[in-house]
Amino acid sequence: MIINSLTQQLDEEMDQLSLQRASVLVASHYGHPPLAFVHSFGCQQNVSDGERLKGLLAEMGFGFTDEQERADLILFNTCAVRESAEDRVFGNVGALKNLKRADPDRIIVLCGCMMQQPQVAERIKKSFPYVDIVFGTGAIHRLPVFLAQRLESRKRVFWNQPAQNVVEGIPAVRDEGVKAWLTIMQGCNNFCTYCIVPHVRGREVSRTPDRIEAEARELIGLGYREITLLGQNVNSYGKGLEEPCDFPALLRRLDGIDGEYRLRFMTSHPRDCTRELIDTIAGSRHVCHHIHLPVQSGSDRVVKAMNRHYDIAHYLELIAYARQRMPDVTFSSDIIVGFPGETREEFLETLALIRKVRYNALFTFIYSRRSGTPAATMPDPVPAAEKSVWFRELLEVQQQICTELNEEMVGTVQRVLFDSVGKSGDGFLAGRTEGNIIVEAPGDRSLIGKFLPVRITRAMNWAMVGTIQQ
Ligand code: SAH
Ligand code: SF4
Ligand code: F3S
C-alpha cells in the first residue's frame, strides 16, 4: 500500500515537470496554437480515459477540433474487445497515411486497450511507420512524457508496461452537457474465458470513496444531472481499500449528496450482485431503477464454460427479487451468440431466458476469438453462417419483446431527463426515463437538463414519443 501511494506521488510530480516541458516543446514545434483530434473507440471506460487524455492535451496548450484535416495531433484511444473493433481501428489508422504525408509535423498517437497487446504494438511498429506514439491503458498519465520524448528526439515512442495503479489528479475535459462518466475502478479480476479486457486493463484497483465523492460533488456543482459510475465489475468495488467500503456503501454515500441529479452505474456482474445492492437501489433517492446485468447466455453449461460463476436459477432469483422490491425496475443485458461449442439447444435456452426476463434493451454480439484467452483454443465447430442465423433470430425475438414493452408504456407518465435536441429535429427534445428508455417530446431547448413528467403517447422505432405535462 505504502509503495503504491509513493509510486503514485512520484508519478504525479514527474508529470507536473513533464507537463511544463512538453508545453514548451509543443509551442515551439508547432509555432501556432495547436489543435488535437481525439477519438475513443469501445466502452464508456475508454471514453472516460479519453476525457483525461484531452485534459492533459489541454494542459499542454492544445485546443480541439472534430476535423482530422485541421488537427496538429491525432489521437485514437482504441478498443480490443472484438475483432471488428480492432479492424475498425486499423482501417482508421490506414487512412491517416495521407494526412501525415500532407503535414509531417502532425503527430499521430495510438493508445488504449488494443495497444496494450504486444503483438498489436509490433504490427503498428512494422506496418504503420507514420504512427509516432503508441502506449497502452496503464500509461495515460505519461502522455506528456511521450510527447516530449517524440518532439525532442524525433524517435518514435513505444511503451507497453502492465497497468499498475490508479493515478489520481489527471484533469478531464468532458463534453458539456447533462450527463457525465465517473470511473470508480480500473481493471477486472474475472477472466471470463472469451474476454480480452483483464489482459489489457490489468487487475482491479478501486479509487477511494473520498476521491469519488469529491468528483461527484464537483460534477453536480458544474450542473451535470446524471452521473454514471463506471467499472468493468462495479459490484466488486472496494477490494484492497484501506478504509473499507463496498459498492452498496459507496452508492449510499453518493446518494447522500443533496441536489437534483440521478445516478447510474455499469457494469454489474451477476456473480457479485447482492440483495443488499438491490435494497440499496430501492431505498435510494437518486439511483435509477435500471440494472444492466449481462447474462451472456441462458445455458448453465455455457455460462460455466465462460467462467461466469453463476447459474441461470441464481440470475433469475436476482431479477425476481429486484422486481419485488422495485416494480418499475428495468433490465438490460449483453448476450454472446456462438460461444465455442454452443449447441443449437443451448442457444434456444438463451432465447427462452430473454423471453422470461423481457429486457428493455439487449446488446448482442457474435463470439469473436481473442488470442491469448482460454476460449480461443476451445473447439468451435458451428460455422459462422449458422451463428449469423441464430444472431438474427435473437434480434427478432428481442424486437418483438421491445415492441410489447413499448406498447405497455403508452399512457403512462414517466420522469424524463432531457439531454439533447431530438432526432425528429428542432422543436423536439430527447431524454431518458429512469428505466433508461429514450423518449422524444416537443419542447424548447431551454428544457434541456430538466427532469420533467412526460405522458407517453406512442412508440417509434428508436424512441417513445410523449408530451410534457405542465
Ligand atoms: N465488464 C463487462 C463488459 C465488458 S465487455 C461485463 O462483464 O459485463 C462488453 C461485452 O462485450 C461483454 O459483456 C460481452 O457480452 C461482449 N464481449 C466481450 N468479449 C467478447 C468476445 N470475445 N466476443 C464477443 N463478445 C464479447
Ligand atoms: Fe470481461 Fe468478464 Fe471482466 Fe466483463 S467481467 S470485463 S466480460 S472478464
Ligand atoms: Fe474495449 Fe477496452 Fe472497453 S477492450 S470494451 S475499450 S475495456
Short mmCIF file of C-alpha atoms and ligand atoms in Angstrom, two decimals:
data_model
loop_
_atom_site.label_atom_id
_atom_site.label_comp_id
_atom_site.label_asym_id
_atom_site.label_seq_id
_atom_site.Cartn_x
_atom_site.Cartn_y
_atom_site.Cartn_z
CA MET A 1 0.00 0.00 0.00
CA ILE A 2 2.66 2.46 1.03
CA ILE A 3 4.73 1.58 -2.00
CA ASN A 4 1.71 2.14 -4.20
CA SER A 5 0.93 5.55 -2.89
CA LEU A 6 4.59 6.58 -3.05
CA THR A 7 4.79 5.49 -6.67
CA GLN A 8 1.65 7.42 -7.35
CA GLN A 9 3.03 10.57 -5.77
CA LEU A 10 6.26 10.27 -7.74
CA ASP A 11 4.26 9.82 -10.92
CA GLU A 12 2.28 12.95 -10.24
CA GLU A 13 5.38 15.03 -9.54
CA MET A 14 7.09 13.74 -12.62
CA ASP A 15 4.02 14.59 -14.64
CA GLN A 16 3.96 18.19 -13.40
CA LEU A 17 7.52 18.63 -14.61
CA SER A 18 6.98 16.83 -17.89
CA LEU A 19 3.76 18.77 -18.49
CA GLN A 20 5.73 22.00 -18.32
CA ARG A 21 8.50 20.61 -20.52
CA ALA A 22 6.01 19.24 -23.04
CA SER A 23 4.09 22.55 -23.16
CA VAL A 24 7.28 24.43 -24.10
CA LEU A 25 8.20 21.84 -26.75
CA VAL A 26 4.67 21.81 -28.19
CA ALA A 27 4.66 25.61 -28.50
CA SER A 28 7.99 25.67 -30.37
CA HIS A 29 7.22 22.61 -32.54
CA TYR A 30 4.01 23.99 -34.00
CA GLY A 31 4.64 27.73 -33.84
CA HIS A 32 0.87 28.30 -33.59
CA PRO A 33 -1.82 27.33 -31.05
CA PRO A 34 -2.18 23.62 -31.95
CA LEU A 35 -5.39 21.63 -32.34
CA ALA A 36 -5.95 17.98 -31.40
CA PHE A 37 -8.45 15.44 -32.74
CA VAL A 38 -9.24 12.82 -30.08
CA HIS A 39 -11.45 9.79 -30.65
CA SER A 40 -12.18 6.96 -28.20
CA PHE A 41 -13.44 3.64 -29.53
CA GLY A 42 -15.08 1.00 -27.31
CA CYS A 43 -16.77 1.25 -23.96
CA GLN A 44 -17.57 4.16 -21.63
CA GLN A 45 -14.46 3.44 -19.62
CA ASN A 46 -12.43 4.26 -22.71
CA VAL A 47 -14.48 7.41 -23.27
CA SER A 48 -13.73 8.39 -19.69
CA ASP A 49 -10.00 7.77 -20.27
CA GLY A 50 -10.27 9.86 -23.44
CA GLU A 51 -11.57 12.77 -21.34
CA ARG A 52 -8.42 12.57 -19.22
CA LEU A 53 -6.18 12.40 -22.29
CA LYS A 54 -7.92 15.54 -23.51
CA GLY A 55 -7.34 17.09 -20.08
CA LEU A 56 -3.59 16.51 -20.44
CA LEU A 57 -3.56 17.84 -24.01
CA ALA A 58 -5.40 20.98 -22.89
CA GLU A 59 -2.80 21.50 -20.16
CA MET A 60 -0.10 21.31 -22.84
CA GLY A 61 -1.76 24.08 -24.85
CA PHE A 62 -3.92 22.14 -27.33
CA GLY A 63 -7.38 23.19 -28.43
CA PHE A 64 -9.70 20.61 -30.00
CA THR A 65 -11.22 20.02 -33.42
CA ASP A 66 -13.65 17.47 -34.90
CA GLU A 67 -11.85 17.59 -38.28
CA GLN A 68 -8.79 15.39 -38.70
CA GLU A 69 -7.56 17.57 -41.60
CA ARG A 70 -7.24 20.55 -39.27
CA ALA A 71 -5.60 18.64 -36.41
CA ASP A 72 -1.92 19.02 -35.46
CA LEU A 73 -2.20 15.91 -33.31
CA ILE A 74 -4.50 12.94 -33.93
CA LEU A 75 -5.12 10.52 -31.07
CA PHE A 76 -7.08 7.26 -31.24
CA ASN A 77 -7.89 5.60 -27.93
CA THR A 78 -8.51 2.04 -29.11
CA CYS A 79 -10.66 -0.99 -28.17
CA ALA A 80 -9.73 -4.69 -28.46
CA VAL A 81 -12.92 -6.38 -27.30
CA ARG A 82 -13.84 -7.94 -30.65
CA GLU A 83 -12.07 -8.40 -33.97
CA SER A 84 -14.45 -5.93 -35.63
CA ALA A 85 -13.37 -3.26 -33.12
CA GLU A 86 -9.72 -3.85 -33.99
CA ASP A 87 -10.42 -3.86 -37.74
CA ARG A 88 -12.14 -0.51 -37.39
CA VAL A 89 -9.05 0.94 -35.71
CA PHE A 90 -6.66 -0.47 -38.32
CA GLY A 91 -8.89 1.00 -41.05
CA ASN A 92 -8.86 4.41 -39.39
CA VAL A 93 -5.09 4.32 -38.86
CA GLY A 94 -4.51 3.32 -42.51
CA ALA A 95 -6.48 6.36 -43.61
CA LEU A 96 -4.08 8.67 -41.72
CA LYS A 97 -1.16 7.95 -44.05
CA ASN A 98 -2.04 10.74 -46.48
CA LEU A 99 -2.71 13.23 -43.69
CA LYS A 100 0.75 12.58 -42.27
CA ARG A 101 2.30 12.96 -45.71
CA ALA A 102 0.49 16.26 -46.20
CA ASP A 103 1.85 17.55 -42.89
CA PRO A 104 4.82 15.64 -41.43
CA ASP A 105 4.70 17.80 -38.27
CA ARG A 106 1.36 16.24 -37.45
CA ILE A 107 1.76 13.82 -34.51
CA ILE A 108 -0.18 10.54 -34.52
CA VAL A 109 -0.85 8.83 -31.18
CA LEU A 110 -2.42 5.40 -30.64
CA CYS A 111 -3.27 4.27 -27.12
CA GLY A 112 -5.80 2.23 -25.14
CA CYS A 113 -6.69 -1.45 -24.87
CA MET A 114 -5.55 -2.61 -28.30
CA MET A 115 -2.11 -1.10 -27.86
CA GLN A 116 -1.62 -2.93 -24.57
CA GLN A 117 -1.22 -6.13 -26.62
CA PRO A 118 2.44 -6.63 -27.62
CA GLN A 119 1.60 -8.23 -30.99
CA VAL A 120 -0.51 -5.21 -31.98
CA ALA A 121 2.15 -2.70 -30.96
CA GLU A 122 4.63 -4.76 -33.02
CA ARG A 123 2.35 -4.67 -36.06
CA ILE A 124 1.99 -0.90 -35.78
CA LYS A 125 5.75 -0.53 -35.48
CA LYS A 126 6.35 -2.52 -38.65
CA SER A 127 3.42 -1.66 -40.89
CA PHE A 128 2.47 1.89 -39.93
CA PRO A 129 5.74 3.87 -39.87
CA TYR A 130 3.89 7.20 -39.73
CA VAL A 131 2.48 6.49 -36.23
CA ASP A 132 4.55 8.46 -33.71
CA ILE A 133 3.50 7.33 -30.23
CA VAL A 134 1.99 4.04 -29.02
CA PHE A 135 1.08 3.16 -25.42
CA GLY A 136 -1.42 1.00 -23.53
CA THR A 137 -4.06 1.62 -20.88
CA GLY A 138 -1.58 1.73 -18.00
CA ALA A 139 0.22 4.85 -19.16
CA ILE A 140 -2.40 7.53 -19.82
CA HIS A 141 -0.76 9.92 -17.36
CA ARG A 142 2.53 9.60 -19.25
CA LEU A 143 1.25 11.22 -22.44
CA PRO A 144 3.23 14.45 -21.74
CA VAL A 145 6.44 12.43 -21.23
CA PHE A 146 5.93 10.56 -24.50
CA LEU A 147 5.13 13.72 -26.42
CA ALA A 148 8.20 15.46 -25.03
CA GLN A 149 10.36 12.45 -25.99
CA ARG A 150 8.98 12.44 -29.51
CA LEU A 151 9.46 16.16 -30.04
CA GLU A 152 12.97 16.21 -28.57
CA SER A 153 14.48 13.13 -30.13
CA ARG A 154 12.22 12.67 -33.18
CA LYS A 155 12.30 8.93 -32.36
CA ARG A 156 9.03 7.01 -32.36
CA VAL A 157 7.84 6.09 -28.85
CA PHE A 158 6.54 2.61 -27.95
CA TRP A 159 5.57 1.82 -24.36
CA ASN A 160 3.73 -1.21 -23.07
CA GLN A 161 4.19 -1.92 -19.38
CA PRO A 162 1.32 -3.54 -17.46
CA ALA A 163 -1.24 -1.28 -15.78
CA GLN A 164 -0.23 -0.85 -12.11
CA ASN A 165 -2.11 1.86 -10.38
CA VAL A 166 -4.95 4.32 -10.42
CA VAL A 167 -3.24 7.64 -10.95
CA GLU A 168 -5.22 10.49 -9.46
CA GLY A 169 -5.14 14.17 -10.23
CA ILE A 170 -5.30 14.00 -14.03
CA PRO A 171 -7.59 16.78 -15.27
CA ALA A 172 -10.52 15.83 -17.52
CA VAL A 173 -12.04 17.68 -20.45
CA ARG A 174 -15.65 16.50 -20.58
CA ASP A 175 -18.20 17.29 -23.23
CA GLU A 176 -20.54 19.94 -21.97
CA GLY A 177 -23.98 18.62 -21.33
CA VAL A 178 -26.20 16.86 -18.90
CA LYS A 179 -24.51 13.50 -18.40
CA ALA A 180 -21.05 12.67 -17.05
CA TRP A 181 -18.99 9.49 -16.61
CA LEU A 182 -17.23 8.82 -13.33
CA THR A 183 -14.69 5.99 -13.21
CA ILE A 184 -14.72 4.34 -9.77
CA MET A 185 -12.34 1.46 -10.51
CA GLN A 186 -9.98 0.16 -13.15
CA GLY A 187 -9.28 -3.34 -14.40
CA CYS A 188 -11.01 -6.69 -13.97
CA ASN A 189 -10.26 -9.85 -11.97
CA ASN A 190 -12.83 -12.10 -13.58
CA PHE A 191 -11.20 -13.67 -16.58
CA CYS A 192 -14.34 -14.70 -18.42
CA THR A 193 -12.86 -17.19 -20.89
CA TYR A 194 -13.83 -15.21 -24.03
CA CYS A 195 -12.72 -11.79 -22.83
CA ILE A 196 -9.56 -9.79 -23.52
CA VAL A 197 -10.35 -6.96 -21.07
CA PRO A 198 -8.49 -8.33 -17.99
CA HIS A 199 -5.48 -8.96 -20.21
CA VAL A 200 -5.32 -5.36 -21.43
CA ARG A 201 -6.61 -3.47 -18.41
CA GLY A 202 -4.88 -5.32 -15.58
CA ARG A 203 -6.24 -6.25 -12.15
CA GLU A 204 -8.98 -4.40 -10.26
CA VAL A 205 -7.96 -1.26 -8.44
CA SER A 206 -10.60 0.89 -6.72
CA ARG A 207 -10.43 4.64 -6.27
CA THR A 208 -11.04 5.82 -2.72
CA PRO A 209 -14.61 6.81 -1.76
CA ASP A 210 -13.32 10.27 -0.77
CA ARG A 211 -11.96 10.95 -4.26
CA ILE A 212 -15.11 9.60 -5.90
CA GLU A 213 -17.41 11.64 -3.68
CA ALA A 214 -15.35 14.79 -4.29
CA GLU A 215 -15.57 14.28 -8.06
CA ALA A 216 -19.32 13.57 -7.89
CA ARG A 217 -19.88 16.77 -5.88
CA GLU A 218 -17.82 18.72 -8.39
CA LEU A 219 -19.83 17.33 -11.31
CA ILE A 220 -23.15 18.11 -9.64
CA GLY A 221 -21.85 21.61 -8.86
CA LEU A 222 -20.93 22.06 -12.53
CA GLY A 223 -24.53 21.32 -13.49
CA TYR A 224 -24.35 17.68 -14.65
CA ARG A 225 -27.65 15.99 -13.90
CA GLU A 226 -26.79 12.34 -14.47
CA ILE A 227 -23.63 10.60 -13.31
CA THR A 228 -22.79 7.07 -14.44
CA LEU A 229 -20.34 5.24 -12.20
CA LEU A 230 -18.01 3.12 -14.30
CA GLY A 231 -16.10 -0.10 -13.76
CA GLN A 232 -15.89 -3.48 -15.52
CA ASN A 233 -17.49 -5.04 -12.45
CA VAL A 234 -18.72 -2.30 -10.12
CA ASN A 235 -20.23 -4.86 -7.73
CA SER A 236 -16.81 -5.91 -6.55
CA TYR A 237 -15.79 -2.28 -5.86
CA GLY A 238 -13.70 -1.69 -2.76
CA LYS A 239 -11.26 -4.59 -2.68
CA GLY A 240 -7.92 -3.55 -1.20
CA LEU A 241 -9.06 -0.14 0.07
CA GLU A 242 -7.52 0.91 3.38
CA GLU A 243 -10.84 2.34 4.54
CA PRO A 244 -13.36 -0.48 3.90
CA CYS A 245 -16.20 0.48 1.55
CA ASP A 246 -18.14 -1.85 -0.72
CA PHE A 247 -20.33 -0.87 -3.66
CA PRO A 248 -23.66 -0.55 -1.78
CA ALA A 249 -21.88 1.61 0.83
CA LEU A 250 -20.40 3.79 -1.92
CA LEU A 251 -23.84 4.19 -3.52
CA ARG A 252 -25.38 5.19 -0.18
CA ARG A 253 -22.63 7.73 0.37
CA LEU A 254 -23.08 9.31 -3.07
CA ASP A 255 -26.86 9.19 -2.72
CA GLY A 256 -26.48 11.37 0.37
CA ILE A 257 -25.26 14.32 -1.74
CA ASP A 258 -28.05 16.89 -1.97
CA GLY A 259 -29.17 18.22 -5.33
CA GLU A 260 -31.25 17.37 -8.38
CA TYR A 261 -29.36 14.61 -10.17
CA ARG A 262 -29.53 10.90 -10.85
CA LEU A 263 -27.01 8.11 -10.52
CA ARG A 264 -26.46 5.14 -12.80
CA PHE A 265 -23.75 2.52 -12.79
CA MET A 266 -22.26 -0.12 -15.04
CA THR A 267 -21.39 -2.91 -15.30
CA SER A 268 -22.93 -5.22 -12.69
CA HIS A 269 -21.68 -8.78 -12.71
CA PRO A 270 -24.47 -11.19 -11.67
CA ARG A 271 -21.98 -13.16 -9.56
CA ASP A 272 -21.43 -10.22 -7.20
CA CYS A 273 -24.88 -8.63 -7.40
CA THR A 274 -26.37 -8.98 -3.90
CA ARG A 275 -29.75 -8.43 -2.29
CA GLU A 276 -28.09 -5.67 -0.29
CA LEU A 277 -27.26 -3.86 -3.53
CA ILE A 278 -30.86 -4.22 -4.75
CA ASP A 279 -32.17 -2.99 -1.38
CA THR A 280 -29.80 -0.01 -1.61
CA ILE A 281 -31.08 0.96 -5.05
CA ALA A 282 -34.68 0.54 -3.91
CA GLY A 283 -34.13 2.72 -0.83
CA SER A 284 -32.14 5.47 -2.58
CA ARG A 285 -33.27 8.93 -3.63
CA HIS A 286 -31.06 9.28 -6.71
CA VAL A 287 -30.17 5.83 -8.08
CA CYS A 288 -32.20 4.92 -11.20
CA HIS A 289 -34.27 1.77 -11.12
CA HIS A 290 -32.41 0.22 -14.01
CA ILE A 291 -29.83 -2.55 -13.84
CA HIS A 292 -27.53 -3.55 -16.68
CA LEU A 293 -26.94 -7.17 -15.71
CA PRO A 294 -25.15 -9.05 -18.51
CA VAL A 295 -26.05 -12.73 -18.56
CA GLN A 296 -24.13 -13.65 -21.77
CA SER A 297 -26.02 -16.94 -22.26
CA GLY A 298 -29.13 -18.72 -21.00
CA SER A 299 -27.40 -22.09 -20.71
CA ASP A 300 -25.83 -23.25 -17.44
CA ARG A 301 -23.25 -25.26 -19.34
CA VAL A 302 -22.22 -22.29 -21.47
CA VAL A 303 -22.04 -19.75 -18.61
CA LYS A 304 -19.86 -22.27 -16.77
CA ALA A 305 -17.57 -22.65 -19.78
CA MET A 306 -17.44 -18.86 -19.88
CA ASN A 307 -16.21 -18.88 -16.25
CA ARG A 308 -19.02 -16.58 -15.17
CA HIS A 309 -19.57 -18.17 -11.71
CA TYR A 310 -23.37 -18.09 -11.54
CA ASP A 311 -26.16 -20.27 -12.82
CA ILE A 312 -29.36 -19.23 -14.52
CA ALA A 313 -31.51 -20.07 -11.49
CA HIS A 314 -29.47 -17.63 -9.37
CA TYR A 315 -29.69 -15.00 -12.10
CA LEU A 316 -33.48 -15.32 -12.28
CA GLU A 317 -33.73 -15.10 -8.48
CA LEU A 318 -31.91 -11.77 -8.59
CA ILE A 319 -34.25 -10.45 -11.26
CA ALA A 320 -37.31 -11.63 -9.30
CA TYR A 321 -36.06 -10.06 -6.07
CA ALA A 322 -35.33 -6.74 -7.78
CA ARG A 323 -38.82 -6.72 -9.34
CA GLN A 324 -40.39 -7.48 -5.98
CA ARG A 325 -38.54 -4.54 -4.36
CA MET A 326 -38.98 -2.18 -7.36
CA PRO A 327 -41.98 -2.95 -9.57
CA ASP A 328 -40.79 -0.29 -12.04
CA VAL A 329 -37.24 -1.68 -12.42
CA THR A 330 -35.93 -2.29 -15.95
CA PHE A 331 -33.11 -4.57 -17.08
CA SER A 332 -30.67 -4.66 -19.93
CA SER A 333 -28.09 -7.29 -20.78
CA ASP A 334 -25.25 -8.42 -23.03
CA ILE A 335 -25.53 -11.69 -24.97
CA ILE A 336 -22.84 -13.60 -26.85
CA VAL A 337 -24.06 -15.85 -29.65
CA GLY A 338 -21.91 -18.76 -30.82
CA PHE A 339 -19.51 -19.21 -27.91
CA PRO A 340 -17.17 -22.13 -28.84
CA GLY A 341 -19.08 -25.40 -28.54
CA GLU A 342 -22.50 -23.76 -28.03
CA THR A 343 -25.19 -26.03 -29.47
CA ARG A 344 -28.49 -25.09 -31.09
CA GLU A 345 -30.31 -26.35 -27.95
CA GLU A 346 -28.16 -24.16 -25.73
CA PHE A 347 -28.82 -21.16 -27.95
CA LEU A 348 -32.56 -21.87 -27.61
CA GLU A 349 -32.09 -21.70 -23.83
CA THR A 350 -30.84 -18.13 -24.33
CA LEU A 351 -33.97 -17.28 -26.33
CA ALA A 352 -36.11 -18.79 -23.55
CA LEU A 353 -34.28 -16.71 -20.95
CA ILE A 354 -34.74 -13.42 -22.75
CA ARG A 355 -38.44 -14.21 -23.20
CA LYS A 356 -38.67 -14.83 -19.47
CA VAL A 357 -36.78 -11.72 -18.34
CA ARG A 358 -38.11 -9.34 -21.03
CA TYR A 359 -35.17 -6.94 -21.15
CA ASN A 360 -35.78 -3.38 -22.21
CA ALA A 361 -32.52 -3.38 -24.14
CA LEU A 362 -30.11 -6.06 -25.25
CA PHE A 363 -26.55 -5.67 -26.54
CA THR A 364 -25.89 -8.68 -28.73
CA PHE A 365 -22.57 -9.93 -30.10
CA ILE A 366 -21.39 -12.83 -32.19
CA TYR A 367 -18.49 -14.51 -30.40
CA SER A 368 -15.13 -13.17 -31.56
CA ARG A 369 -11.94 -15.15 -31.00
CA ARG A 370 -9.38 -13.21 -28.92
CA SER A 371 -5.95 -14.72 -28.96
CA GLY A 372 -4.49 -15.30 -25.51
CA THR A 373 -7.88 -16.08 -23.94
CA PRO A 374 -8.85 -19.66 -22.94
CA ALA A 375 -11.86 -19.77 -25.30
CA ALA A 376 -9.58 -19.13 -28.27
CA THR A 377 -8.30 -22.70 -28.01
CA MET A 378 -11.70 -24.37 -27.48
CA PRO A 379 -13.20 -26.35 -30.40
CA ASP A 380 -15.62 -24.12 -32.31
CA PRO A 381 -17.45 -26.34 -34.81
CA VAL A 382 -20.51 -24.19 -35.61
CA PRO A 383 -19.93 -22.36 -38.93
CA ALA A 384 -20.05 -18.55 -38.99
CA ALA A 385 -23.08 -18.58 -41.33
CA GLU A 386 -25.03 -20.67 -38.81
CA LYS A 387 -24.12 -18.29 -35.99
CA SER A 388 -25.40 -15.39 -38.09
CA VAL A 389 -28.74 -17.14 -38.48
CA TRP A 390 -29.00 -17.60 -34.70
CA PHE A 391 -27.99 -13.98 -34.20
CA ARG A 392 -30.80 -12.75 -36.45
CA GLU A 393 -33.29 -14.97 -34.62
CA LEU A 394 -32.18 -13.43 -31.34
CA LEU A 395 -32.67 -9.91 -32.72
CA GLU A 396 -36.14 -10.79 -33.94
CA VAL A 397 -37.22 -12.19 -30.58
CA GLN A 398 -35.84 -9.14 -28.77
CA GLN A 399 -37.52 -6.78 -31.25
CA GLN A 400 -40.84 -8.44 -30.50
CA ILE A 401 -40.29 -8.07 -26.75
CA CYS A 402 -39.36 -4.38 -27.15
CA THR A 403 -42.49 -3.74 -29.19
CA GLU A 404 -44.65 -5.31 -26.46
CA LEU A 405 -42.90 -3.39 -23.68
CA ASN A 406 -43.25 -0.15 -25.64
CA GLU A 407 -46.98 -0.71 -26.07
CA GLU A 408 -47.32 -1.28 -22.33
CA MET A 409 -45.67 2.11 -21.72
CA VAL A 410 -48.18 4.07 -23.79
CA GLY A 411 -50.45 6.09 -21.49
CA THR A 412 -48.02 6.09 -18.54
CA VAL A 413 -46.32 9.20 -17.16
CA GLN A 414 -42.51 8.94 -16.92
CA ARG A 415 -39.95 11.20 -15.29
CA VAL A 416 -37.62 12.15 -18.13
CA LEU A 417 -34.29 13.94 -18.01
CA PHE A 418 -33.94 15.80 -21.31
CA ASP A 419 -30.37 15.82 -22.57
CA SER A 420 -30.38 16.92 -26.23
CA VAL A 421 -32.32 18.01 -29.30
CA GLY A 422 -34.39 15.06 -30.60
CA LYS A 423 -33.79 13.11 -33.80
CA SER A 424 -37.13 14.40 -35.07
CA GLY A 425 -35.42 17.78 -35.40
CA ASP A 426 -35.57 21.26 -33.93
CA GLY A 427 -38.53 21.74 -31.64
CA PHE A 428 -38.14 18.18 -30.34
CA LEU A 429 -36.19 17.13 -27.26
CA ALA A 430 -34.72 13.74 -26.41
CA GLY A 431 -34.14 12.31 -22.98
CA ARG A 432 -34.29 9.15 -20.94
CA THR A 433 -36.66 7.74 -18.36
CA GLU A 434 -35.41 6.41 -15.02
CA GLY A 435 -35.55 2.99 -16.70
CA ASN A 436 -33.14 4.26 -19.42
CA ILE A 437 -35.70 4.34 -22.21
CA ILE A 438 -35.32 7.07 -24.83
CA VAL A 439 -38.24 9.49 -25.06
CA GLU A 440 -38.81 12.33 -27.52
CA ALA A 441 -41.24 15.16 -26.89
CA PRO A 442 -41.97 18.56 -28.42
CA GLY A 443 -40.23 21.19 -26.33
CA ASP A 444 -37.90 24.14 -26.25
CA ARG A 445 -34.10 23.78 -25.94
CA SER A 446 -34.25 25.67 -22.65
CA LEU A 447 -35.71 22.49 -21.10
CA ILE A 448 -32.50 20.51 -21.71
CA GLY A 449 -31.10 19.50 -18.32
CA LYS A 450 -34.55 19.44 -16.66
CA PHE A 451 -36.39 16.48 -15.11
CA LEU A 452 -39.97 16.63 -16.39
CA PRO A 453 -43.05 14.39 -16.30
CA VAL A 454 -43.92 13.14 -19.78
CA ARG A 455 -47.09 11.35 -20.83
CA ILE A 456 -46.15 8.64 -23.34
CA THR A 457 -48.39 8.70 -26.41
CA ARG A 458 -46.83 6.27 -28.91
CA ALA A 459 -43.72 4.34 -29.89
CA MET A 460 -41.34 4.93 -32.79
CA ASN A 461 -38.51 2.60 -33.79
CA TRP A 462 -35.79 4.27 -31.77
CA ALA A 463 -37.77 6.02 -29.04
CA MET A 464 -41.06 6.53 -27.27
CA VAL A 465 -42.93 9.76 -28.03
CA GLY A 466 -44.73 11.81 -25.45
CA THR A 467 -45.93 15.20 -24.29
CA ILE A 468 -44.51 17.15 -21.40
CA GLN A 469 -47.03 17.52 -18.56
CA GLN A 470 -47.20 21.02 -17.13
N1 SAH B 1 -17.30 -5.99 -17.86
C1 SAH B 1 -18.49 -6.03 -18.56
C2 SAH B 1 -18.43 -5.93 -20.06
C3 SAH B 1 -17.17 -5.85 -20.78
S1 SAH B 1 -17.14 -6.07 -22.48
C4 SAH B 1 -19.22 -7.27 -18.15
O1 SAH B 1 -18.69 -8.15 -17.55
O2 SAH B 1 -20.36 -7.39 -18.48
C5 SAH B 1 -18.81 -5.82 -23.03
C6 SAH B 1 -19.44 -7.02 -23.61
O3 SAH B 1 -18.73 -7.43 -24.77
C7 SAH B 1 -19.44 -8.24 -22.73
O4 SAH B 1 -20.45 -8.22 -21.79
C8 SAH B 1 -19.65 -9.36 -23.74
O5 SAH B 1 -21.02 -9.58 -23.99
C9 SAH B 1 -19.01 -8.79 -25.00
N2 SAH B 1 -17.77 -9.48 -25.32
C10 SAH B 1 -16.63 -9.50 -24.60
N3 SAH B 1 -15.70 -10.27 -25.20
C11 SAH B 1 -16.28 -10.75 -26.34
C12 SAH B 1 -15.84 -11.61 -27.39
N4 SAH B 1 -14.63 -12.15 -27.38
N5 SAH B 1 -16.70 -11.87 -28.40
C13 SAH B 1 -17.94 -11.35 -28.42
N6 SAH B 1 -18.40 -10.53 -27.45
C14 SAH B 1 -17.58 -10.24 -26.42
FE1 SF4 B 2 -14.58 -9.24 -19.46
FE2 SF4 B 2 -15.81 -10.77 -17.73
FE3 SF4 B 2 -14.22 -8.83 -16.85
FE4 SF4 B 2 -16.54 -8.22 -18.01
S1 SF4 B 2 -16.27 -9.34 -16.08
S2 SF4 B 2 -14.56 -7.29 -18.42
S3 SF4 B 2 -16.76 -9.80 -19.55
S4 SF4 B 2 -13.59 -10.65 -17.99
FE1 F3S B 3 -12.87 -2.20 -25.46
FE2 F3S B 3 -11.10 -1.85 -23.59
FE3 F3S B 3 -13.58 -1.17 -23.16
S1 F3S B 3 -11.23 -3.59 -24.91
S2 F3S B 3 -14.74 -2.57 -24.41
S3 F3S B 3 -12.26 -0.27 -24.65
S4 F3S B 3 -12.18 -2.00 -21.68
#
